[in-house]
Amino acid sequence: MNPFGHWEDEKTDYFSLMTTQKLVMLGSDQLLSSDRLNGRRVGVVCNAASVDSGLHHIVDRVAADPDLTLTALFGPQHGFHSVEQDNMIETAHTKHPIYGIPVYSLYGETREPTAQMLQGLDVLIIDLQDVGTRVYTYAYTLANCLRAASRHGVAVVVCDRPNPIGGLVIEGPTLETGLQSFVGQFPIPLRHAMTIGELARLFNTHYGIGAKLDVIPMSGWTRDSYYEDTGLTWVMPSPNLPTIDSAVVYPGCVLFEGTNVSEGRGTTRPFELIGAPWIHAKKLVDTLNALQLLGVAFRPIQFQPTFQKHAGQVCSGCQIHVTDRNIFQSVEVSVALLQALRQQNSDLFEWRKPPYEYEHVKPPIDILVGTSGFREQVEGNLSAHTIVESWASSLEEFKHVRRQFLLYE
């Protein structure tokens, strides 16, 4: 029997087979192998990575289930089909080419579902692959959906997925009051070590959104797991995180979006390649390797972005090679790299100016790192270690709050 063609008739058999084939059962597998939504009119927030353990898309599974009525779809940043490579490119509403139902963009004229979009829905399913970093916008699409659902009386079901960079290591400052934006709504660190289901519980309860929320947990996931440990196939959650290696360095290297240095967008190794046309690659790499930062090595490189910063120009810089994920600290490494770049190129290095992610006043680096004091620390030539240590107390406060909402120990 091939269960993948008959899940509407063989829910129990499908579930049983998947538990023997995969180490981790996704929340979507758990949900759609049950009858808990039978008879409901369903909307789904998802994108191209919203596949199950057998690589079947959640929309196709819901549409094939005779006990559910698929009513509307919603896509986050980069679009429902995840085709928009660059950041800050809006997408339009459309219709699904097969099922003929509306596909609403939540990264365009609105970032929150409207009453009209939610009309006729009993349940809004959210099945998005987060990447464990505060500034990844899918977490705030989730939060905005919870707010809208609470306001309009729609139940929300979040299908949990692995944090691809594990659920143990927490890094970076927590977001300061006054620096909220679409890349940060709540005081959580850059690397938060929570799953999207755990974030939903935190946002909904601790930060008072108050939606009718049901989180469908995974089975078999443990906090020390990187994505390769799950038995699941990596599907790009967005176009510029093509590999788990990209996701591992992302919590720190995303800060380069707040500068005039390329973070490797427009290359095959975004966030692993850092550079600009005016950088002396060997000098930079020698400086960085001399710091003997844990779990990482740097290699001089040249690359040519096809879009975004320095498109079509040859950039010099470094590739970040993570040699031991267990001790690698992405944020501290990226701060050290930023320091070295600025010190060696003080006349050419610049902080990026607004606008950035719908924010037209606050400096992009401030809303990315989450603290207004970071620029002053860097410009004062404080060491990366000293800067990271200045965030320790806020991390301890977050750990205390976070503990209440964890689903996996």
PDB file of C-alpha atoms in Angstrom, residues 6-277:
ATOM      1  CA  HIS A   6      -4.718   7.767   0.129  1.00  0.00           C
ATOM      2  CA  TRP A   7      -4.289   9.763   3.313  1.00  0.00           C
ATOM      3  CA  GLU A   8      -7.937  10.817   3.285  1.00  0.00           C
ATOM      4  CA  ASP A   9      -8.948   7.168   3.727  1.00  0.00           C
ATOM      5  CA  GLU A  10      -5.955   5.812   5.638  1.00  0.00           C
ATOM      6  CA  LYS A  11      -5.135   8.341   8.338  1.00  0.00           C
ATOM      7  CA  THR A  12      -4.178   5.798  10.983  1.00  0.00           C
ATOM      8  CA  ASP A  13      -2.082   3.680   8.611  1.00  0.00           C
ATOM      9  CA  TYR A  14      -0.309   6.778   7.274  1.00  0.00           C
ATOM     10  CA  PHE A  15       0.527   7.922  10.793  1.00  0.00           C
ATOM     11  CA  SER A  16       1.851   4.513  11.787  1.00  0.00           C
ATOM     12  CA  LEU A  17       4.057   4.188   8.718  1.00  0.00           C
ATOM     13  CA  MET A  18       5.542   7.641   9.145  1.00  0.00           C
ATOM     14  CA  THR A  19       6.475   6.944  12.772  1.00  0.00           C
ATOM     15  CA  THR A  20       8.523   3.959  11.623  1.00  0.00           C
ATOM     16  CA  GLN A  21      10.139   5.840   8.744  1.00  0.00           C
ATOM     17  CA  LYS A  22      11.110   9.072  10.509  1.00  0.00           C
ATOM     18  CA  LEU A  23      12.705   9.946  13.800  1.00  0.00           C
ATOM     19  CA  VAL A  24      10.612  13.121  14.187  1.00  0.00           C
ATOM     20  CA  MET A  25       6.894  13.400  13.512  1.00  0.00           C
ATOM     21  CA  LEU A  26       5.901  16.937  12.572  1.00  0.00           C
ATOM     22  CA  GLY A  27       2.937  18.702  14.067  1.00  0.00           C
ATOM     23  CA  SER A  28       1.251  18.669  10.659  1.00  0.00           C
ATOM     24  CA  ASP A  29       1.622  14.885  10.455  1.00  0.00           C
ATOM     25  CA  GLN A  30       0.101  14.567  13.915  1.00  0.00           C
ATOM     26  CA  LEU A  31      -2.772  16.920  13.104  1.00  0.00           C
ATOM     27  CA  LEU A  32      -3.757  15.504   9.729  1.00  0.00           C
ATOM     28  CA  SER A  33      -3.536  11.940  10.940  1.00  0.00           C
ATOM     29  CA  SER A  34      -6.286  12.733  13.432  1.00  0.00           C
ATOM     30  CA  ASP A  35      -9.938  13.752  13.169  1.00  0.00           C
ATOM     31  CA  ARG A  36      -9.706  16.801  15.435  1.00  0.00           C
ATOM     32  CA  LEU A  37     -10.615  19.272  12.647  1.00  0.00           C
ATOM     33  CA  ASN A  38     -13.313  17.200  10.948  1.00  0.00           C
ATOM     34  CA  GLY A  39     -16.159  19.311   9.596  1.00  0.00           C
ATOM     35  CA  ARG A  40     -14.209  22.568   9.872  1.00  0.00           C
ATOM     36  CA  ARG A  41     -13.670  25.299   7.294  1.00  0.00           C
ATOM     37  CA  VAL A  42      -9.921  25.766   7.226  1.00  0.00           C
ATOM     38  CA  GLY A  43      -7.438  28.445   6.226  1.00  0.00           C
ATOM     39  CA  VAL A  44      -3.716  27.695   6.080  1.00  0.00           C
ATOM     40  CA  VAL A  45      -0.720  30.003   6.588  1.00  0.00           C
ATOM     41  CA  CYS A  46       2.146  28.321   4.784  1.00  0.00           C
ATOM     42  CA  ASN A  47       4.764  28.471   2.043  1.00  0.00           C
ATOM     43  CA  ALA A  48       6.832  26.129  -0.089  1.00  0.00           C
ATOM     44  CA  ALA A  49       8.524  24.568   2.963  1.00  0.00           C
ATOM     45  CA  SER A  50       5.226  23.553   4.559  1.00  0.00           C
ATOM     46  CA  VAL A  51       5.645  19.901   3.653  1.00  0.00           C
ATOM     47  CA  ASP A  52       5.209  16.797   5.748  1.00  0.00           C
ATOM     48  CA  SER A  53       7.655  14.010   6.454  1.00  0.00           C
ATOM     49  CA  GLY A  54       6.983  12.553   3.007  1.00  0.00           C
ATOM     50  CA  LEU A  55       7.442  15.941   1.265  1.00  0.00           C
ATOM     51  CA  HIS A  56       3.701  16.345   0.600  1.00  0.00           C
ATOM     52  CA  HIS A  57       2.482  19.914   0.939  1.00  0.00           C
ATOM     53  CA  ILE A  58      -0.006  20.691   3.682  1.00  0.00           C
ATOM     54  CA  VAL A  59      -2.359  22.400   1.218  1.00  0.00           C
ATOM     55  CA  ASP A  60      -2.626  19.246  -0.886  1.00  0.00           C
ATOM     56  CA  ARG A  61      -3.224  17.129   2.206  1.00  0.00           C
ATOM     57  CA  VAL A  62      -5.959  19.416   3.529  1.00  0.00           C
ATOM     58  CA  ALA A  63      -7.579  19.696   0.089  1.00  0.00           C
ATOM     59  CA  ALA A  64      -7.610  15.893  -0.266  1.00  0.00           C
ATOM     60  CA  ASP A  65      -9.280  15.342   3.109  1.00  0.00           C
ATOM     61  CA  PRO A  66     -13.061  14.923   2.628  1.00  0.00           C
ATOM     62  CA  ASP A  67     -13.658  15.889   6.249  1.00  0.00           C
ATOM     63  CA  LEU A  68     -12.148  19.360   5.833  1.00  0.00           C
ATOM     64  CA  THR A  69     -13.108  22.358   3.686  1.00  0.00           C
ATOM     65  CA  LEU A  70     -10.096  24.301   2.429  1.00  0.00           C
ATOM     66  CA  THR A  71     -11.271  27.908   2.237  1.00  0.00           C
ATOM     67  CA  ALA A  72      -8.292  30.308   2.051  1.00  0.00           C
ATOM     68  CA  LEU A  73      -4.501  30.391   2.006  1.00  0.00           C
ATOM     69  CA  PHE A  74      -2.031  32.925   3.382  1.00  0.00           C
ATOM     70  CA  GLY A  75       1.624  33.449   2.442  1.00  0.00           C
ATOM     71  CA  PRO A  76       4.407  35.110   4.523  1.00  0.00           C
ATOM     72  CA  GLN A  77       7.414  37.126   3.323  1.00  0.00           C
ATOM     73  CA  HIS A  78       8.888  35.787   0.056  1.00  0.00           C
ATOM     74  CA  GLY A  79       5.387  34.680  -0.963  1.00  0.00           C
ATOM     75  CA  PHE A  80       3.248  31.582  -0.804  1.00  0.00           C
ATOM     76  CA  HIS A  81       5.543  29.900  -3.350  1.00  0.00           C
ATOM     77  CA  SER A  82       8.750  31.375  -1.801  1.00  0.00           C
ATOM     78  CA  VAL A  83       9.886  32.809  -5.131  1.00  0.00           C
ATOM     79  CA  GLU A  84      10.886  36.338  -4.081  1.00  0.00           C
ATOM     80  CA  GLN A  85      14.618  36.038  -3.374  1.00  0.00           C
ATOM     81  CA  ASP A  86      15.448  39.494  -2.119  1.00  0.00           C
ATOM     82  CA  ASN A  87      14.124  40.775   1.192  1.00  0.00           C
ATOM     83  CA  MET A  88      11.581  43.592   1.386  1.00  0.00           C
ATOM     84  CA  ILE A  89       9.900  42.537  -1.878  1.00  0.00           C
ATOM     85  CA  GLU A  90       6.139  42.558  -1.419  1.00  0.00           C
ATOM     86  CA  THR A  91       3.817  39.993  -2.973  1.00  0.00           C
ATOM     87  CA  ALA A  92       0.265  40.394  -4.233  1.00  0.00           C
ATOM     88  CA  HIS A  93      -2.903  38.456  -3.491  1.00  0.00           C
ATOM     89  CA  THR A  94      -3.718  35.757  -6.012  1.00  0.00           C
ATOM     90  CA  LYS A  95      -5.654  32.508  -6.453  1.00  0.00           C
ATOM     91  CA  HIS A  96      -4.373  28.987  -6.087  1.00  0.00           C
ATOM     92  CA  PRO A  97      -3.804  27.569  -9.590  1.00  0.00           C
ATOM     93  CA  ILE A  98      -5.335  24.173  -8.753  1.00  0.00           C
ATOM     94  CA  TYR A  99      -7.887  24.754  -6.016  1.00  0.00           C
ATOM     95  CA  GLY A 100      -9.113  28.188  -7.124  1.00  0.00           C
ATOM     96  CA  ILE A 101      -9.255  29.594  -3.595  1.00  0.00           C
ATOM     97  CA  PRO A 102      -7.761  32.952  -2.581  1.00  0.00           C
ATOM     98  CA  VAL A 103      -4.091  33.143  -1.622  1.00  0.00           C
ATOM     99  CA  TYR A 104      -3.673  36.219   0.544  1.00  0.00           C
ATOM    100  CA  SER A 105      -0.300  37.905   0.909  1.00  0.00           C
ATOM    101  CA  LEU A 106       0.733  38.801   4.460  1.00  0.00           C
ATOM    102  CA  TYR A 107       3.735  40.699   3.159  1.00  0.00           C
ATOM    103  CA  GLY A 108       2.234  43.409   1.024  1.00  0.00           C
ATOM    104  CA  GLU A 109      -0.620  45.833   1.509  1.00  0.00           C
ATOM    105  CA  THR A 110      -1.189  44.244   4.913  1.00  0.00           C
ATOM    106  CA  ARG A 111       0.875  42.023   7.214  1.00  0.00           C
ATOM    107  CA  GLU A 112      -2.110  40.899   9.259  1.00  0.00           C
ATOM    108  CA  PRO A 113      -5.198  39.026   8.041  1.00  0.00           C
ATOM    109  CA  THR A 114      -8.236  41.251   7.724  1.00  0.00           C
ATOM    110  CA  ALA A 115     -11.796  40.425   8.748  1.00  0.00           C
ATOM    111  CA  GLN A 116     -12.650  39.828   5.096  1.00  0.00           C
ATOM    112  CA  MET A 117      -9.766  37.375   4.669  1.00  0.00           C
ATOM    113  CA  LEU A 118     -10.864  35.404   7.732  1.00  0.00           C
ATOM    114  CA  GLN A 119     -14.552  35.443   6.871  1.00  0.00           C
ATOM    115  CA  GLY A 120     -16.027  31.959   6.757  1.00  0.00           C
ATOM    116  CA  LEU A 121     -13.106  30.282   8.553  1.00  0.00           C
ATOM    117  CA  ASP A 122     -13.508  28.123  11.625  1.00  0.00           C
ATOM    118  CA  VAL A 123      -9.800  27.406  12.040  1.00  0.00           C
ATOM    119  CA  LEU A 124      -6.572  29.004  10.865  1.00  0.00           C
ATOM    120  CA  ILE A 125      -3.746  26.456  10.589  1.00  0.00           C
ATOM    121  CA  ILE A 126      -0.218  27.889  10.752  1.00  0.00           C
ATOM    122  CA  ASP A 127       2.503  25.634   9.354  1.00  0.00           C
ATOM    123  CA  LEU A 128       5.696  27.672   8.893  1.00  0.00           C
ATOM    124  CA  GLN A 129       9.326  26.618   9.265  1.00  0.00           C
ATOM    125  CA  ASP A 130      11.047  29.073  11.582  1.00  0.00           C
ATOM    126  CA  VAL A 131      14.858  29.245  11.790  1.00  0.00           C
ATOM    127  CA  GLY A 132      15.475  30.087  15.434  1.00  0.00           C
ATOM    128  CA  THR A 133      16.398  33.770  15.002  1.00  0.00           C
ATOM    129  CA  ARG A 134      14.454  36.735  16.377  1.00  0.00           C
ATOM    130  CA  VAL A 135      14.583  38.785  13.190  1.00  0.00           C
ATOM    131  CA  TYR A 136      13.070  36.094  10.942  1.00  0.00           C
ATOM    132  CA  THR A 137       9.691  37.558  10.003  1.00  0.00           C
ATOM    133  CA  TYR A 138       7.664  34.328  10.032  1.00  0.00           C
ATOM    134  CA  ALA A 139       7.436  34.583  13.828  1.00  0.00           C
ATOM    135  CA  TYR A 140       5.709  37.960  13.479  1.00  0.00           C
ATOM    136  CA  THR A 141       3.411  36.737  10.741  1.00  0.00           C
ATOM    137  CA  LEU A 142       2.453  34.129  13.342  1.00  0.00           C
ATOM    138  CA  ALA A 143       1.938  36.820  15.997  1.00  0.00           C
ATOM    139  CA  ASN A 144      -0.112  38.988  13.631  1.00  0.00           C
ATOM    140  CA  CYS A 145      -2.303  36.009  12.737  1.00  0.00           C
ATOM    141  CA  LEU A 146      -2.892  35.299  16.435  1.00  0.00           C
ATOM    142  CA  ARG A 147      -3.958  38.916  16.969  1.00  0.00           C
ATOM    143  CA  ALA A 148      -6.334  38.906  14.007  1.00  0.00           C
ATOM    144  CA  ALA A 149      -7.790  35.530  14.946  1.00  0.00           C
ATOM    145  CA  SER A 150      -8.373  36.688  18.528  1.00  0.00           C
ATOM    146  CA  ARG A 151     -10.116  39.822  17.310  1.00  0.00           C
ATOM    147  CA  HIS A 152     -12.363  37.993  14.842  1.00  0.00           C
ATOM    148  CA  GLY A 153     -13.162  34.827  16.788  1.00  0.00           C
ATOM    149  CA  VAL A 154     -11.198  32.314  14.706  1.00  0.00           C
ATOM    150  CA  ALA A 155      -9.392  29.411  16.371  1.00  0.00           C
ATOM    151  CA  VAL A 156      -5.686  28.943  15.587  1.00  0.00           C
ATOM    152  CA  VAL A 157      -3.814  25.659  15.281  1.00  0.00           C
ATOM    153  CA  VAL A 158      -0.012  25.872  15.042  1.00  0.00           C
ATOM    154  CA  CYS A 159       1.729  22.801  13.645  1.00  0.00           C
ATOM    155  CA  ASP A 160       5.081  22.638  15.372  1.00  0.00           C
ATOM    156  CA  ARG A 161       8.358  22.137  13.512  1.00  0.00           C
ATOM    157  CA  PRO A 162      11.989  21.731  14.605  1.00  0.00           C
ATOM    158  CA  ASN A 163      14.181  24.655  15.439  1.00  0.00           C
ATOM    159  CA  PRO A 164      16.819  23.778  12.813  1.00  0.00           C
ATOM    160  CA  ILE A 165      19.694  25.147  14.913  1.00  0.00           C
ATOM    161  CA  GLY A 166      18.662  23.371  18.090  1.00  0.00           C
ATOM    162  CA  GLY A 167      16.805  24.288  21.230  1.00  0.00           C
ATOM    163  CA  LEU A 168      19.599  24.803  23.743  1.00  0.00           C
ATOM    164  CA  VAL A 169      21.899  27.693  22.813  1.00  0.00           C
ATOM    165  CA  ILE A 170      20.636  31.242  23.419  1.00  0.00           C
ATOM    166  CA  GLU A 171      22.600  34.212  22.061  1.00  0.00           C
ATOM    167  CA  GLY A 172      22.463  37.961  21.614  1.00  0.00           C
ATOM    168  CA  PRO A 173      20.636  40.775  23.367  1.00  0.00           C
ATOM    169  CA  THR A 174      16.913  40.757  24.001  1.00  0.00           C
ATOM    170  CA  LEU A 175      14.939  43.363  22.081  1.00  0.00           C
ATOM    171  CA  GLU A 176      14.707  46.701  23.892  1.00  0.00           C
ATOM    172  CA  THR A 177      11.451  48.584  24.328  1.00  0.00           C
ATOM    173  CA  GLY A 178      11.127  51.197  21.586  1.00  0.00           C
ATOM    174  CA  LEU A 179      12.884  49.129  18.930  1.00  0.00           C
ATOM    175  CA  GLN A 180       9.903  46.981  17.946  1.00  0.00           C
ATOM    176  CA  SER A 181       9.430  46.393  14.225  1.00  0.00           C
ATOM    177  CA  PHE A 182       8.419  43.653  11.805  1.00  0.00           C
ATOM    178  CA  VAL A 183      11.779  42.002  12.519  1.00  0.00           C
ATOM    179  CA  GLY A 184      11.145  42.071  16.265  1.00  0.00           C
ATOM    180  CA  GLN A 185       7.957  42.540  18.255  1.00  0.00           C
ATOM    181  CA  PHE A 186       8.838  41.016  21.627  1.00  0.00           C
ATOM    182  CA  PRO A 187      11.849  41.073  24.010  1.00  0.00           C
ATOM    183  CA  ILE A 188      13.461  37.821  22.913  1.00  0.00           C
ATOM    184  CA  PRO A 189      17.151  37.278  22.003  1.00  0.00           C
ATOM    185  CA  LEU A 190      18.615  37.017  18.541  1.00  0.00           C
ATOM    186  CA  ARG A 191      18.951  33.243  18.970  1.00  0.00           C
ATOM    187  CA  HIS A 192      16.040  32.151  21.134  1.00  0.00           C
ATOM    188  CA  ALA A 193      16.266  28.321  21.100  1.00  0.00           C
ATOM    189  CA  MET A 194      12.494  27.840  20.796  1.00  0.00           C
ATOM    190  CA  THR A 195      10.308  26.128  18.204  1.00  0.00           C
ATOM    191  CA  ILE A 196       7.588  28.056  16.402  1.00  0.00           C
ATOM    192  CA  GLY A 197       4.986  26.287  18.532  1.00  0.00           C
ATOM    193  CA  GLU A 198       6.757  27.338  21.700  1.00  0.00           C
ATOM    194  CA  LEU A 199       6.978  30.904  20.388  1.00  0.00           C
ATOM    195  CA  ALA A 200       3.231  30.827  19.724  1.00  0.00           C
ATOM    196  CA  ARG A 201       2.592  29.861  23.361  1.00  0.00           C
ATOM    197  CA  LEU A 202       4.966  32.584  24.601  1.00  0.00           C
ATOM    198  CA  PHE A 203       3.452  35.304  22.400  1.00  0.00           C
ATOM    199  CA  ASN A 204      -0.137  34.305  23.057  1.00  0.00           C
ATOM    200  CA  THR A 205       0.045  33.922  26.830  1.00  0.00           C
ATOM    201  CA  HIS A 206       2.977  35.879  28.228  1.00  0.00           C
ATOM    202  CA  TYR A 207       2.607  38.811  25.840  1.00  0.00           C
ATOM    203  CA  GLY A 208      -1.170  38.784  26.101  1.00  0.00           C
ATOM    204  CA  ILE A 209      -2.451  38.198  22.566  1.00  0.00           C
ATOM    205  CA  GLY A 210      -5.128  35.855  23.894  1.00  0.00           C
ATOM    206  CA  ALA A 211      -6.170  33.900  20.816  1.00  0.00           C
ATOM    207  CA  LYS A 212      -7.869  30.517  21.048  1.00  0.00           C
ATOM    208  CA  LEU A 213      -4.653  28.584  20.388  1.00  0.00           C
ATOM    209  CA  ASP A 214      -3.858  24.907  20.013  1.00  0.00           C
ATOM    210  CA  VAL A 215      -0.231  23.921  19.369  1.00  0.00           C
ATOM    211  CA  ILE A 216       0.229  20.461  17.853  1.00  0.00           C
ATOM    212  CA  PRO A 217       3.603  19.242  19.100  1.00  0.00           C
ATOM    213  CA  MET A 218       6.100  17.049  17.326  1.00  0.00           C
ATOM    214  CA  SER A 219       7.067  13.654  18.617  1.00  0.00           C
ATOM    215  CA  GLY A 220      10.674  12.540  18.741  1.00  0.00           C
ATOM    216  CA  TRP A 221      12.297  15.986  18.701  1.00  0.00           C
ATOM    217  CA  THR A 222      14.864  16.804  21.374  1.00  0.00           C
ATOM    218  CA  ARG A 223      16.390  20.163  22.200  1.00  0.00           C
ATOM    219  CA  ASP A 224      19.927  19.100  21.324  1.00  0.00           C
ATOM    220  CA  SER A 225      18.947  18.263  17.723  1.00  0.00           C
ATOM    221  CA  TYR A 226      20.092  20.119  14.651  1.00  0.00           C
ATOM    222  CA  TYR A 227      17.944  19.626  11.575  1.00  0.00           C
ATOM    223  CA  GLU A 228      20.078  16.795  10.192  1.00  0.00           C
ATOM    224  CA  ASP A 229      19.325  14.821  13.351  1.00  0.00           C
ATOM    225  CA  THR A 230      15.578  14.770  12.730  1.00  0.00           C
ATOM    226  CA  GLY A 231      15.391  12.369   9.776  1.00  0.00           C
ATOM    227  CA  LEU A 232      13.506  15.090   7.866  1.00  0.00           C
ATOM    228  CA  THR A 233      14.479  16.562   4.500  1.00  0.00           C
ATOM    229  CA  TRP A 234      15.580  20.204   4.535  1.00  0.00           C
ATOM    230  CA  VAL A 235      13.369  22.370   2.335  1.00  0.00           C
ATOM    231  CA  MET A 236      14.414  26.025   2.079  1.00  0.00           C
ATOM    232  CA  PRO A 237      12.145  28.046   4.396  1.00  0.00           C
ATOM    233  CA  SER A 238      13.085  31.103   2.330  1.00  0.00           C
ATOM    234  CA  PRO A 239      15.278  31.519  -0.750  1.00  0.00           C
ATOM    235  CA  ASN A 240      18.334  32.830   1.086  1.00  0.00           C
ATOM    236  CA  LEU A 241      18.612  29.996   3.577  1.00  0.00           C
ATOM    237  CA  PRO A 242      19.427  27.196   1.118  1.00  0.00           C
ATOM    238  CA  THR A 243      21.219  24.951   3.616  1.00  0.00           C
ATOM    239  CA  ILE A 244      21.337  24.274   7.321  1.00  0.00           C
ATOM    240  CA  ASP A 245      24.852  25.764   7.253  1.00  0.00           C
ATOM    241  CA  SER A 246      23.244  29.076   6.264  1.00  0.00           C
ATOM    242  CA  ALA A 247      20.779  28.804   9.143  1.00  0.00           C
ATOM    243  CA  VAL A 248      23.577  28.072  11.651  1.00  0.00           C
ATOM    244  CA  VAL A 249      25.409  31.342  10.919  1.00  0.00           C
ATOM    245  CA  TYR A 250      22.250  33.407  10.354  1.00  0.00           C
ATOM    246  CA  PRO A 251      21.606  34.608  13.960  1.00  0.00           C
ATOM    247  CA  GLY A 252      24.772  36.701  13.854  1.00  0.00           C
ATOM    248  CA  CYS A 253      25.421  37.273  10.169  1.00  0.00           C
ATOM    249  CA  VAL A 254      21.970  38.754   9.617  1.00  0.00           C
ATOM    250  CA  LEU A 255      23.380  41.854  11.375  1.00  0.00           C
ATOM    251  CA  PHE A 256      25.316  42.654   8.204  1.00  0.00           C
ATOM    252  CA  GLU A 257      21.968  43.613   6.656  1.00  0.00           C
ATOM    253  CA  GLY A 258      22.354  46.734   8.812  1.00  0.00           C
ATOM    254  CA  THR A 259      25.621  47.724   7.083  1.00  0.00           C
ATOM    255  CA  ASN A 260      26.944  48.451   3.591  1.00  0.00           C
ATOM    256  CA  VAL A 261      28.783  45.095   3.628  1.00  0.00           C
ATOM    257  CA  SER A 262      27.284  42.253   1.600  1.00  0.00           C
ATOM    258  CA  GLU A 263      25.908  39.363   3.631  1.00  0.00           C
ATOM    259  CA  GLY A 264      26.186  37.134   0.582  1.00  0.00           C
ATOM    260  CA  ARG A 265      22.687  37.635  -0.813  1.00  0.00           C
ATOM    261  CA  GLY A 266      22.826  36.964  -4.522  1.00  0.00           C
ATOM    262  CA  THR A 267      25.326  34.105  -4.072  1.00  0.00           C
ATOM    263  CA  THR A 268      24.933  30.389  -3.464  1.00  0.00           C
ATOM    264  CA  ARG A 269      26.177  30.805   0.140  1.00  0.00           C
ATOM    265  CA  PRO A 270      24.181  33.670   1.696  1.00  0.00           C
ATOM    266  CA  PHE A 271      25.226  34.608   5.242  1.00  0.00           C
ATOM    267  CA  GLU A 272      28.312  32.387   4.989  1.00  0.00           C
ATOM    268  CA  LEU A 273      30.012  34.863   2.614  1.00  0.00           C
ATOM    269  CA  ILE A 274      30.689  38.366   3.947  1.00  0.00           C
ATOM    270  CA  GLY A 275      32.446  41.037   1.909  1.00  0.00           C
ATOM    271  CA  ALA A 276      32.607  44.247  -0.106  1.00  0.00           C
ATOM    272  CA  PRO A 277      34.691  45.529  -3.045  1.00  0.00           C
TER     273      PRO A 277
END
